[in-house]
């Protein structure tokens, strides 16, 4: 019997549906749960997808390639499971289709660990942005889910959840993303979901769409599979390593004390991390190696085919560096002894193949040790999930290096590639995690009244060479004070509010454009104790802009030192960092009580390659 608690029956008054879309770098998956009033929901997976050009036949797989073929006009010609049809490469070449893959990496944060792979990514279609491409794939996944659920349960059930005239609440969606992604990447995914018609661009309808990190989704999957039982019994923390096609996502959790007979929650005990060392990088290194040895040979023309076969067969089977590995790409007439090609097979040294894996193995072991170093509770177990964890070589190498350090290494017996999609549905249903750890320090750059008695103020004045200026109330001011709102590695509950007080003065009052207040939220990724941004400028990054209409805040009439009347307001930005998607409000005092109004979070997408369709933004 697993230690995780029993799932409660659905308490809604009418049937609904939750769909989880896991768009991976190389493969994607769909999981779902039908929510019937009074019944305990189950996590199910879409396991059949329409075949190319014939919706009456299906391909039986749990995950599908994250690939789209576009024609010259930018129309989708084949996607996902359709691209596995044996005739697709020939049709694509004949018709001039463009194959788009690994497109998820276009969303990669520039500050993420690892090298920037954007220049090596396959191009996007002309006049298509990354939002357009992700939207096209969302639309494809939605269509596949609709067909599968109708075939499995009937058109009437599908209509009962998808038809908004019947189900006013609409389908709920959970979208997954790597641990290292934040609001900017979520914003782009939300744009794509709106463009695909999953949700509307409104606050109320937008609440039907949720985000969850791949690490947290994997934690839910592991809990439901009973993989956490041993660690929970011993009171230890567990590292979840989601090894996927593009990223290695690492998160660490421990189970909190139960709050009733059969319920409890998990909490993060270290800031989650994401590294770009997934399985595609094994293939990239293999390609570089193969290109070098075939460069002067007629077989260089077969490089794409050889690499593709290595990726789908040799890489998956590899488990012994002491044995030769083979890539069967041709016929018995293909022979070249100098290149170790015989009867259509290319022979590779096992040690060479092991070198292709070495950076990824090193990344996983390094990431585990980093989590162990900073975790607030001792770690006892490591669980590997994700498609890359199916590699016996990766698993055994990590196990050999970690178990002598007292860590037990585990992985599910099957379907590790569906961990994120299934876990995303469990996140919606069970919501195990209620406390998360901040990855960085967050705050705002503020102006402060200059105090010549304060040594930090004097240093800042000298450092920046600032000429003191006077604000509208005639006070001398310094800029770039970093006012910390949330410190790095702080454990934050979902309900925890973080506040920063703002003062605004105006001679004209607060109406129209003058009532729109904007404040930049900054992220500090360094380790120094800084008072001003100028003390460590390279580690400061603007995260987003907070915007609010303060015309609702009653002003106070004040008198400046020069005797001139001005209007003054005091309010707070209230931030929720503990959720899977950050939220903001403003708050102020009025007539002895606190009032609230919404605030908007705005992101600058200028550093996302191919966010615009005209050119790549570097």
Coordinates of C-alpha atoms in Angstrom, one line a residue:
X1 CA 0.0 0.0 0.0
X2 CA 1.5 3.3 -1.0
X3 CA 1.9 6.0 1.6
X4 CA 0.3 8.8 -0.4
X5 CA -3.1 9.8 0.7
X6 CA -6.4 8.8 -0.9
X7 CA -7.7 11.1 -3.6
X8 CA -11.0 12.8 -2.7
X9 CA -14.1 12.5 -4.8
X10 CA -14.7 15.4 -7.2
X11 CA -16.9 17.9 -5.5
X12 CA -18.1 19.9 -8.5
X13 CA -21.7 20.1 -9.5
X14 CA -21.2 19.1 -13.2
X15 CA -18.7 17.0 -15.2
X16 CA -15.5 18.7 -16.3
X17 CA -12.2 17.8 -17.8
X18 CA -8.6 18.6 -17.1
X19 CA -6.0 18.3 -19.9
X20 CA -2.2 18.4 -19.3
X21 CA 0.0 19.2 -22.3
X22 CA 3.7 18.3 -21.8
X23 CA 5.6 19.7 -24.8
X24 CA 9.1 18.3 -24.5
X25 CA 12.1 19.2 -26.6
X26 CA 12.0 15.9 -28.5
X27 CA 8.8 14.2 -27.4
X28 CA 5.4 15.4 -26.1
X29 CA 2.5 13.8 -24.3
X30 CA -1.1 14.3 -23.2
X31 CA -2.7 13.2 -20.0
X32 CA -6.2 13.9 -18.7
X33 CA -8.8 13.3 -16.0
X34 CA -12.6 13.3 -16.4
X35 CA -14.1 14.9 -13.4
X36 CA -17.5 13.4 -12.6
X37 CA -19.4 14.7 -9.5
X38 CA -19.1 12.3 -6.6
X39 CA -16.5 10.1 -8.3
X40 CA -12.7 9.8 -7.5
X41 CA -10.8 11.2 -10.5
X42 CA -8.2 9.0 -12.3
X43 CA -5.2 10.1 -14.2
X44 CA -5.3 8.7 -17.8
X45 CA -3.1 9.1 -20.8
X46 CA -3.7 9.6 -24.5
X47 CA -2.2 6.5 -26.0
X48 CA -3.4 6.6 -29.6
X49 CA -2.9 9.4 -32.1
X50 CA -4.3 9.8 -35.7
X51 CA -2.0 8.6 -38.4
X52 CA -0.9 10.9 -41.3
X53 CA -3.7 11.8 -43.7
X54 CA -6.1 9.3 -42.2
X55 CA -7.9 9.9 -38.9
X56 CA -9.6 6.5 -39.1
X57 CA -6.3 4.8 -38.3
X58 CA -4.1 5.5 -35.3
X59 CA -0.6 5.2 -34.0
X60 CA -0.4 3.5 -30.6
X61 CA 2.2 5.4 -28.6
X62 CA 2.3 7.2 -25.2
X63 CA 4.5 10.1 -26.5
X64 CA 4.9 11.6 -29.9
X65 CA 7.7 13.6 -31.6
X66 CA 7.7 17.3 -31.0
X67 CA 8.0 18.0 -34.7
X68 CA 6.0 20.0 -37.2
X69 CA 6.3 20.1 -41.0
X70 CA 5.2 23.4 -42.6
X71 CA 4.7 24.2 -46.3
X72 CA 6.1 27.3 -47.9
X73 CA 3.0 29.3 -47.0
X74 CA 3.4 28.5 -43.3
X75 CA 0.6 25.9 -43.1
X76 CA 0.9 22.8 -40.9
X77 CA 1.2 19.8 -43.1
X78 CA 2.1 17.1 -40.5
X79 CA 2.7 17.2 -36.8
X80 CA 3.5 14.9 -33.9
X81 CA 2.6 11.2 -34.6
X82 CA 1.9 12.1 -38.2
X83 CA 5.5 12.8 -38.8
X84 CA 6.5 9.2 -38.0
X85 CA 4.9 7.9 -41.2
X86 CA 7.6 6.3 -43.4
X87 CA 6.6 8.4 -46.4
X88 CA 6.9 11.8 -44.7
X89 CA 10.6 12.5 -45.4
X90 CA 10.1 11.8 -49.1
X91 CA 6.9 13.9 -49.3
X92 CA 8.6 16.7 -47.4
X93 CA 11.5 16.7 -49.8
X94 CA 9.3 16.7 -52.8
X95 CA 6.9 19.4 -51.6
X96 CA 9.6 21.6 -50.1
X97 CA 8.2 21.3 -46.5
X98 CA 10.2 22.7 -43.6
X99 CA 10.8 20.4 -40.7
X100 CA 10.7 22.3 -37.4
X101 CA 11.9 20.5 -34.2
X102 CA 13.5 21.4 -30.9
X103 CA 11.5 24.6 -31.1
X104 CA 10.9 24.6 -27.4
X105 CA 14.5 25.7 -26.9
X106 CA 13.7 29.0 -28.6
X107 CA 12.0 29.9 -25.3
X108 CA 15.2 29.2 -23.3
X109 CA 16.1 31.9 -20.8
X110 CA 19.4 33.5 -21.8
X111 CA 20.6 33.3 -18.2
X112 CA 20.0 29.5 -17.9
X113 CA 23.0 27.3 -17.1
X114 CA 24.8 25.8 -20.1
X115 CA 25.7 27.1 -23.5
X116 CA 23.3 29.1 -25.7
X117 CA 22.0 26.6 -28.3
X118 CA 19.8 29.0 -30.2
X119 CA 22.2 29.4 -33.1
X120 CA 22.2 25.6 -33.7
X121 CA 18.4 25.3 -33.6
X122 CA 16.5 24.4 -36.8
X123 CA 15.0 27.5 -38.2
X124 CA 11.4 28.5 -37.8
X125 CA 9.2 29.1 -40.9
X126 CA 9.3 32.6 -42.4
X127 CA 6.8 35.0 -40.9
X128 CA 6.2 32.6 -37.9
X129 CA 7.1 33.5 -34.4
X130 CA 7.9 31.0 -31.7
X131 CA 4.4 31.8 -30.2
X132 CA 2.9 30.9 -33.6
X133 CA 4.7 27.5 -33.6
X134 CA 3.9 26.6 -30.0
X135 CA 0.2 27.6 -30.7
X136 CA 0.1 25.3 -33.8
X137 CA 1.4 22.4 -31.6
X138 CA -1.1 23.2 -28.8
X139 CA -3.9 23.1 -31.4
X140 CA -2.6 19.7 -32.7
X141 CA -2.5 18.3 -29.1
X142 CA -6.0 19.6 -28.4
X143 CA -7.3 17.9 -31.6
X144 CA -5.6 14.6 -30.7
X145 CA -7.1 14.7 -27.2
X146 CA -10.6 15.5 -28.6
X147 CA -10.4 12.5 -31.1
X148 CA -9.1 10.1 -28.4
X149 CA -11.7 11.0 -25.8
X150 CA -14.5 10.9 -28.3
X151 CA -13.3 7.5 -29.5
X152 CA -12.9 6.2 -25.9
X153 CA -16.0 7.7 -24.3
X154 CA -18.3 8.9 -27.0
X155 CA -19.1 12.2 -28.6
X156 CA -21.7 13.1 -26.0
X157 CA -19.2 13.0 -23.2
X158 CA -16.8 15.2 -25.1
X159 CA -19.6 17.7 -25.9
X160 CA -20.5 17.8 -22.2
X161 CA -17.0 19.2 -21.3
X162 CA -15.9 21.0 -24.4
X163 CA -19.1 22.9 -25.3
X164 CA -19.2 26.1 -23.3
X165 CA -23.0 26.4 -23.6
X166 CA -23.1 23.1 -21.6
X167 CA -20.0 23.5 -19.5
X168 CA -19.7 27.2 -18.7
X169 CA -16.5 26.6 -16.8
X170 CA -14.7 25.1 -19.8
X171 CA -11.9 22.6 -20.0
X172 CA -9.0 23.3 -17.5
X173 CA -5.5 23.0 -18.8
X174 CA -2.1 22.4 -17.1
X175 CA 1.0 23.3 -19.1
X176 CA 4.4 22.1 -18.0
X177 CA 7.8 23.8 -18.4
X178 CA 11.4 23.3 -17.2
X179 CA 12.3 24.4 -13.6
X180 CA 14.4 27.3 -14.9
X181 CA 11.6 29.0 -16.7
X182 CA 9.7 31.9 -15.0
X183 CA 7.1 34.4 -15.8
X184 CA 8.4 35.5 -19.1
X185 CA 8.3 32.0 -20.6
X186 CA 4.9 31.4 -19.0
X187 CA 3.7 34.6 -20.6
X188 CA 4.7 33.3 -24.0
X189 CA 3.1 30.0 -23.5
X190 CA -0.1 31.7 -22.3
X191 CA 0.0 33.8 -25.6
X192 CA 0.3 30.6 -27.6
X193 CA -2.6 29.0 -25.6
X194 CA -4.8 32.0 -26.4
X195 CA -3.8 31.9 -30.0
X196 CA -4.6 28.2 -30.2
X197 CA -8.1 28.9 -28.7
X198 CA -7.5 27.0 -25.4
X199 CA -8.4 30.0 -23.4
X200 CA -9.3 33.7 -23.8
X201 CA -7.3 36.8 -23.0
X202 CA -9.2 37.6 -19.9
X203 CA -8.6 37.3 -16.2
X204 CA -11.5 35.0 -15.5
X205 CA -11.1 32.7 -18.4
X206 CA -7.3 32.7 -18.0
X207 CA -7.7 31.0 -14.7
X208 CA -8.6 27.8 -16.5
X209 CA -4.9 27.6 -17.5
X210 CA -2.3 26.6 -14.9
X211 CA 1.4 26.1 -15.1
X212 CA 3.6 23.6 -13.2
X213 CA 7.3 22.9 -13.4
X214 CA 8.5 19.6 -14.8
X215 CA 10.2 18.9 -11.5
X216 CA 7.0 19.4 -9.4
X217 CA 5.0 17.4 -11.9
X218 CA 7.5 14.6 -11.6
X219 CA 7.2 14.7 -7.8
X220 CA 3.4 14.1 -8.1
X221 CA 4.1 11.2 -10.5
X222 CA 6.6 9.7 -8.1
X223 CA 4.2 10.0 -5.1
X224 CA 1.4 8.3 -6.9
X225 CA 3.7 5.5 -8.0
X226 CA 4.8 4.9 -4.4
X227 CA 8.4 5.8 -5.2
X228 CA 8.7 8.2 -2.3
X229 CA 7.5 5.6 0.3
X230 CA 11.0 4.5 1.6
X231 CA 12.3 8.1 1.8
X232 CA 9.1 9.2 3.7
X233 CA 9.4 6.4 6.2
X234 CA 13.0 7.4 7.0
X235 CA 12.1 11.1 7.2
X236 CA 14.6 12.0 4.5
X237 CA 14.4 14.3 1.5
X238 CA 14.2 13.1 -2.0
X239 CA 15.8 14.6 -5.2
X240 CA 13.6 14.3 -8.3
X241 CA 15.7 14.3 -11.5
X242 CA 13.6 14.7 -14.6
X243 CA 16.0 13.9 -17.4
X244 CA 14.3 14.9 -20.7
X245 CA 15.3 15.6 -24.2
X246 CA 16.4 19.2 -23.7
X247 CA 16.7 19.8 -20.0
X248 CA 17.8 18.1 -16.8
X249 CA 15.4 19.4 -14.1
X250 CA 16.3 18.8 -10.5
X251 CA 14.1 19.4 -7.5
X252 CA 14.3 18.4 -3.8
X253 CA 11.3 17.8 -1.5
X254 CA 10.4 16.4 1.9
X255 CA 7.0 15.4 3.2
X256 CA 5.6 17.6 5.9
X257 CA 3.8 16.2 8.9
X258 CA 0.3 15.0 8.1
X259 CA -2.4 17.4 8.8
X260 CA -5.1 14.7 9.4
X261 CA -5.4 11.0 9.3
X262 CA -4.7 10.5 5.6
X263 CA -3.5 13.9 4.3
X264 CA -0.2 15.7 4.1
X265 CA 1.8 17.9 1.8
X266 CA 5.4 18.2 0.4
X267 CA 7.6 21.2 0.6
X268 CA 10.7 22.2 -1.4
X269 CA 13.9 22.1 0.6
X270 CA 16.2 23.6 -2.0
X271 CA 15.7 25.9 -5.0
X272 CA 14.9 23.9 -8.1
X273 CA 17.4 24.0 -11.0
X274 CA 17.3 23.3 -14.7
X275 CA 20.3 22.5 -17.0
X276 CA 20.5 22.2 -20.7
X277 CA 22.1 18.8 -20.9
X278 CA 19.2 16.5 -22.0
X279 CA 19.4 13.6 -24.4
X280 CA 19.6 15.8 -27.5
X281 CA 23.1 16.9 -26.5
X282 CA 24.2 13.3 -26.6
X283 CA 23.0 13.3 -30.2
X284 CA 24.6 16.6 -30.9
X285 CA 28.0 15.3 -29.8
X286 CA 27.5 12.1 -31.8
X287 CA 26.8 14.2 -34.9
X288 CA 30.0 16.2 -34.4
X289 CA 32.0 13.0 -34.1
X290 CA 30.4 11.3 -37.0
X291 CA 30.7 14.3 -39.3
X292 CA 34.4 14.4 -38.5
X293 CA 35.1 10.8 -39.4
X294 CA 32.8 10.8 -42.5
X295 CA 33.9 14.2 -43.8
X296 CA 36.1 12.8 -46.7
X297 CA 33.8 9.9 -47.5
X298 CA 30.8 9.4 -49.8
X299 CA 28.8 8.5 -46.7
X300 CA 28.8 12.1 -45.5
X301 CA 25.6 12.4 -47.6
X302 CA 24.0 9.9 -45.3
X303 CA 25.0 11.8 -42.2
X304 CA 21.4 12.9 -41.3
X305 CA 20.2 9.3 -41.6
X306 CA 23.1 7.9 -39.6
X307 CA 22.5 10.4 -36.8
X308 CA 18.8 9.7 -36.8
X309 CA 19.3 6.0 -36.5
X310 CA 22.0 6.5 -33.8
X311 CA 19.5 8.6 -31.9
X312 CA 16.6 6.1 -32.1
X313 CA 18.5 2.9 -31.7
X314 CA 22.2 2.9 -30.7
X315 CA 21.8 5.6 -28.1
X316 CA 18.9 3.9 -26.4
X317 CA 20.6 0.4 -26.3
X318 CA 24.0 1.6 -25.1
X319 CA 24.9 0.1 -21.7
X320 CA 28.5 -1.1 -21.9
X321 CA 31.6 1.1 -22.8
X322 CA 33.6 -2.1 -23.2
X323 CA 31.6 -3.3 -26.2
X324 CA 31.5 -1.9 -29.8
X325 CA 28.2 -0.2 -30.8
X326 CA 26.6 -0.4 -34.2
X327 CA 24.6 2.0 -36.4
X328 CA 22.7 0.0 -39.0
X329 CA 22.0 2.6 -41.7
X330 CA 22.5 0.9 -45.1
X331 CA 22.4 -2.4 -47.0
X332 CA 24.9 -5.3 -47.3
X333 CA 26.6 -3.5 -50.2
X334 CA 27.7 -0.6 -48.0
X335 CA 31.3 -1.4 -47.0
X336 CA 34.2 0.8 -46.1
X337 CA 36.8 -0.9 -43.9
X338 CA 38.7 2.3 -43.2
X339 CA 35.6 3.8 -41.6
X340 CA 34.6 0.6 -39.9
X341 CA 31.5 0.3 -42.2
X342 CA 30.6 -3.3 -43.0
X343 CA 27.4 -4.7 -44.5
X344 CA 25.6 -1.4 -43.9
X345 CA 26.7 -1.1 -40.3
X346 CA 28.9 1.6 -38.8
X347 CA 31.0 0.3 -35.9
X348 CA 31.7 2.7 -33.0
X349 CA 33.9 2.2 -30.0
X350 CA 32.0 1.9 -26.8
X351 CA 34.4 4.4 -25.2
X352 CA 33.5 7.0 -27.9
X353 CA 29.8 6.6 -27.3
X354 CA 30.4 6.9 -23.5
X355 CA 32.1 10.3 -24.2
X356 CA 28.9 11.5 -25.9
X357 CA 27.1 10.8 -22.6
X358 CA 29.8 12.2 -20.4
X359 CA 28.6 15.8 -20.1
X360 CA 25.0 14.8 -19.4
X361 CA 26.1 12.2 -16.8
X362 CA 28.4 14.8 -15.2
X363 CA 25.5 17.4 -15.2
X364 CA 23.2 15.0 -13.3
X365 CA 25.7 14.1 -10.7
X366 CA 26.8 17.7 -10.2
X367 CA 23.2 18.8 -9.9
X368 CA 22.4 16.2 -7.3
X369 CA 25.5 17.2 -5.2
X370 CA 24.5 20.9 -5.5
X371 CA 21.0 20.1 -4.2
X372 CA 22.6 18.1 -1.4
X373 CA 24.8 21.0 -0.5
X374 CA 22.1 23.6 -0.2
X375 CA 19.1 21.5 0.9
X376 CA 17.6 22.6 4.2
X377 CA 17.0 18.9 5.1
X378 CA 19.2 15.8 4.6
X379 CA 18.7 13.9 1.3
X380 CA 18.4 10.1 1.3
X381 CA 17.0 9.2 -2.1
X382 CA 17.3 10.2 -5.8
X383 CA 14.5 9.3 -8.3
X384 CA 15.2 9.5 -12.0
X385 CA 12.2 10.0 -14.3
X386 CA 11.8 11.4 -17.9
X387 CA 12.6 9.8 -21.2
X388 CA 16.4 10.1 -20.8
X389 CA 16.3 8.2 -17.6
X390 CA 15.3 5.1 -19.6
X391 CA 19.0 5.0 -20.7
X392 CA 20.6 2.2 -18.7
X393 CA 24.0 3.8 -19.2
X394 CA 22.9 7.1 -17.7
X395 CA 21.1 5.4 -14.8
X396 CA 24.0 3.0 -14.0
X397 CA 26.6 5.8 -14.2
X398 CA 24.7 8.0 -11.8
X399 CA 24.1 5.1 -9.5
X400 CA 27.7 4.1 -9.5
X401 CA 28.8 7.7 -8.5
X402 CA 26.1 8.5 -6.0
X403 CA 25.4 5.4 -4.0
X404 CA 28.9 5.3 -2.4
X405 CA 27.9 8.7 -1.0
X406 CA 25.0 7.2 0.8
X407 CA 22.3 8.2 -1.7
X408 CA 19.8 5.5 -3.0
X409 CA 19.1 5.9 -6.7
X410 CA 15.7 4.7 -8.1
X411 CA 13.6 4.9 -11.2
X412 CA 10.2 3.7 -12.1
X413 CA 10.0 0.3 -13.8
X414 CA 8.0 1.7 -16.8
X415 CA 6.6 4.8 -18.5
X416 CA 9.1 7.2 -17.1
X417 CA 8.6 9.3 -20.3
X418 CA 5.0 10.0 -19.2
X419 CA 6.0 11.2 -15.7
X420 CA 5.5 14.9 -16.4
X421 CA 2.2 14.7 -18.2
X422 CA 0.7 12.3 -15.6
X423 CA 2.2 14.3 -12.8
X424 CA 0.7 17.5 -14.2
X425 CA -2.8 16.1 -13.9
X426 CA -2.0 14.9 -10.4
X427 CA -0.8 18.5 -9.6
X428 CA -4.3 19.7 -10.5
X429 CA -6.1 17.0 -8.6
X430 CA -3.9 16.5 -5.5
X431 CA -1.8 19.7 -5.2
X432 CA 0.9 18.1 -3.0
X433 CA 3.3 21.0 -2.8
X434 CA 2.4 24.0 -0.7
X435 CA 5.8 25.5 0.0
X436 CA 8.5 26.4 -2.5
X437 CA 12.0 27.8 -2.3
X438 CA 13.0 31.1 -4.0
X439 CA 15.8 30.6 -6.6
X440 CA 17.1 34.2 -6.4
X441 CA 16.7 37.5 -4.5
X442 CA 13.9 39.7 -5.7
X443 CA 13.4 43.4 -5.1
X444 CA 12.9 46.9 -6.6
X445 CA 15.3 49.7 -7.4
X446 CA 14.2 52.6 -5.3
X447 CA 15.1 56.2 -4.7
X448 CA 16.2 57.2 -1.2
X449 CA 16.6 60.5 0.5
X450 CA 20.3 61.2 0.7
X451 CA 21.7 61.1 4.2
X452 CA 25.3 62.4 4.4
X453 CA 25.7 60.7 7.7
X454 CA 25.1 57.3 6.1
X455 CA 28.4 55.8 4.8
X456 CA 26.6 53.6 2.2
X457 CA 24.9 56.8 0.9
X458 CA 28.3 58.6 0.7
X459 CA 29.9 55.6 -1.1
X460 CA 27.0 55.4 -3.6
X461 CA 27.3 59.1 -4.4
X462 CA 31.1 58.7 -5.0
X463 CA 30.7 55.4 -6.9
X464 CA 28.1 56.6 -9.4
X465 CA 29.3 60.2 -9.6
X466 CA 25.6 61.2 -9.1
X467 CA 24.7 64.8 -8.9
X468 CA 22.0 64.9 -6.3
X469 CA 18.6 65.9 -7.6
X470 CA 15.5 67.1 -5.9
X471 CA 12.2 65.3 -6.0
X472 CA 8.9 67.1 -6.3
X473 CA 8.9 67.7 -2.6
X474 CA 12.4 69.3 -2.8
X475 CA 14.4 66.5 -1.1
X476 CA 17.8 65.4 -2.2
X477 CA 17.6 61.8 -3.6
X478 CA 19.9 58.9 -4.5
X479 CA 18.9 56.3 -7.1
X480 CA 19.4 52.5 -7.5
X481 CA 18.9 51.4 -3.9
X482 CA 18.1 47.7 -4.0
X483 CA 15.1 47.2 -1.7
X484 CA 14.8 43.4 -1.1
X485 CA 11.3 42.0 -1.2
X486 CA 12.2 38.3 -1.1
X487 CA 15.7 36.8 -0.4
X488 CA 17.3 33.8 -2.1
X489 CA 16.6 30.3 -0.7
X490 CA 13.6 31.5 1.3
X491 CA 10.9 28.9 1.8
X492 CA 7.6 30.5 0.7
X493 CA 4.1 29.2 1.2
X494 CA 1.4 29.7 -1.4
X495 CA -0.5 32.1 0.8
X496 CA 2.5 34.2 1.8
X497 CA 2.3 37.9 0.8
X498 CA 5.3 40.0 0.1
X499 CA 4.8 43.7 0.2
X500 CA 6.8 46.8 -0.8
X501 CA 5.5 50.2 0.1
X502 CA 5.5 53.0 -2.4
X503 CA 5.0 56.7 -2.1
X504 CA 4.0 58.9 -5.0
X505 CA 3.8 62.7 -5.0
X506 CA 2.3 64.9 -7.7
X507 CA 1.3 68.5 -8.0
X508 CA -1.4 67.6 -10.5
X509 CA -3.1 64.7 -8.7
X510 CA -3.7 61.1 -9.9
X511 CA -6.0 60.9 -12.8
X512 CA -5.6 59.6 -16.3
X513 CA -2.1 58.7 -17.4
X514 CA -0.7 60.2 -14.2
X515 CA -2.6 57.5 -12.2
X516 CA -0.7 54.7 -13.9
X517 CA 2.2 53.6 -11.7
X518 CA 4.9 51.3 -12.9
X519 CA 7.6 49.7 -10.9
X520 CA 10.4 47.3 -12.2
X521 CA 10.9 44.1 -10.2
X522 CA 14.6 43.1 -10.3
X523 CA 16.3 39.7 -9.8
X524 CA 19.7 39.5 -8.1
X525 CA 21.6 36.3 -8.9
X526 CA 24.8 37.1 -7.1
X527 CA 25.9 36.2 -3.6
X528 CA 27.0 39.6 -2.2
X529 CA 25.2 41.6 0.4
X530 CA 24.3 44.6 -1.7
X531 CA 22.7 47.9 -0.8
X532 CA 22.8 49.5 -4.2
X533 CA 22.7 47.9 -7.7
X534 CA 26.0 49.6 -8.7
X535 CA 27.9 47.4 -6.2
X536 CA 27.4 44.2 -8.4
X537 CA 25.7 45.4 -11.6
X538 CA 26.4 42.3 -13.7
X539 CA 24.3 40.1 -11.4
X540 CA 21.2 42.2 -11.6
X541 CA 18.5 41.4 -14.2
X542 CA 15.1 43.1 -14.7
X543 CA 12.4 40.5 -14.2
X544 CA 9.2 42.3 -15.0
X545 CA 7.2 45.5 -14.6
X546 CA 4.4 45.9 -12.1
X547 CA 1.7 48.2 -13.3
X548 CA -1.4 49.5 -11.4
X549 CA -4.0 52.2 -11.6
X550 CA -3.8 54.2 -8.4
X551 CA -6.6 56.6 -9.1
X552 CA -8.6 54.5 -6.6
X553 CA -6.2 55.4 -3.8
X554 CA -7.3 58.5 -1.9
X555 CA -4.5 61.2 -1.9
X556 CA -3.4 63.4 1.0
X557 CA -2.7 67.1 0.5
X558 CA 0.9 67.9 1.7
X559 CA 3.0 71.0 1.8
X560 CA 6.5 71.0 0.3
X561 CA 9.5 72.7 2.0
X562 CA 9.1 75.6 -0.4
X563 CA 5.5 76.0 0.7
X564 CA 3.8 74.5 -2.4
X565 CA 0.9 72.1 -2.1
X566 CA 1.1 68.7 -3.6
X567 CA -0.8 65.4 -3.5
X568 CA 0.7 62.3 -1.8
X569 CA -0.4 58.7 -1.9
X570 CA 0.9 55.6 0.0
X571 CA 0.2 52.1 -1.3
X572 CA 1.8 48.7 -1.4
X573 CA 2.5 46.2 -4.2
X574 CA 1.5 42.8 -2.8
X575 CA 3.3 39.9 -4.5
X576 CA 2.6 36.1 -4.3
X577 CA 5.9 34.3 -5.0
X578 CA 4.8 30.9 -3.6
X579 CA 2.5 30.0 -6.4
X580 CA 3.5 28.3 -9.7
X581 CA 2.7 31.6 -11.5
X582 CA 3.5 34.9 -9.7
X583 CA 0.5 37.2 -8.9
X584 CA 0.4 40.9 -8.0
X585 CA -2.1 43.3 -6.4
X586 CA -2.0 46.8 -4.8
X587 CA -3.2 47.5 -1.3
X588 CA -3.8 50.7 0.7
X589 CA -5.5 51.9 3.8
X590 CA -8.8 53.7 3.6
X591 CA -11.3 54.5 6.4
X592 CA -9.6 52.2 8.9
X593 CA -9.5 49.1 6.6
X594 CA -7.4 47.7 3.8
X595 CA -8.5 47.9 0.2
X596 CA -7.2 45.9 -2.7
X597 CA -7.1 46.4 -6.5
X598 CA -5.5 44.3 -9.3
X599 CA -2.0 44.9 -10.6
X600 CA -0.7 43.7 -13.9
X601 CA 2.7 41.9 -14.5
X602 CA 4.3 42.9 -17.8
X603 CA 7.3 41.2 -19.3
X604 CA 9.9 42.4 -21.9
X605 CA 10.2 39.7 -24.6
X606 CA 12.9 41.5 -26.5
X607 CA 15.6 38.9 -25.6
X608 CA 13.6 35.9 -26.9
X609 CA 14.8 34.8 -30.3
X610 CA 12.1 34.8 -32.9
X611 CA 9.6 36.4 -30.7
X612 CA 8.9 38.6 -33.6
X613 CA 8.4 37.1 -37.1
X614 CA 10.6 39.6 -39.0
X615 CA 14.0 38.7 -37.6
X616 CA 15.8 36.9 -34.8
X617 CA 16.3 39.1 -31.8
X618 CA 19.7 38.6 -30.2

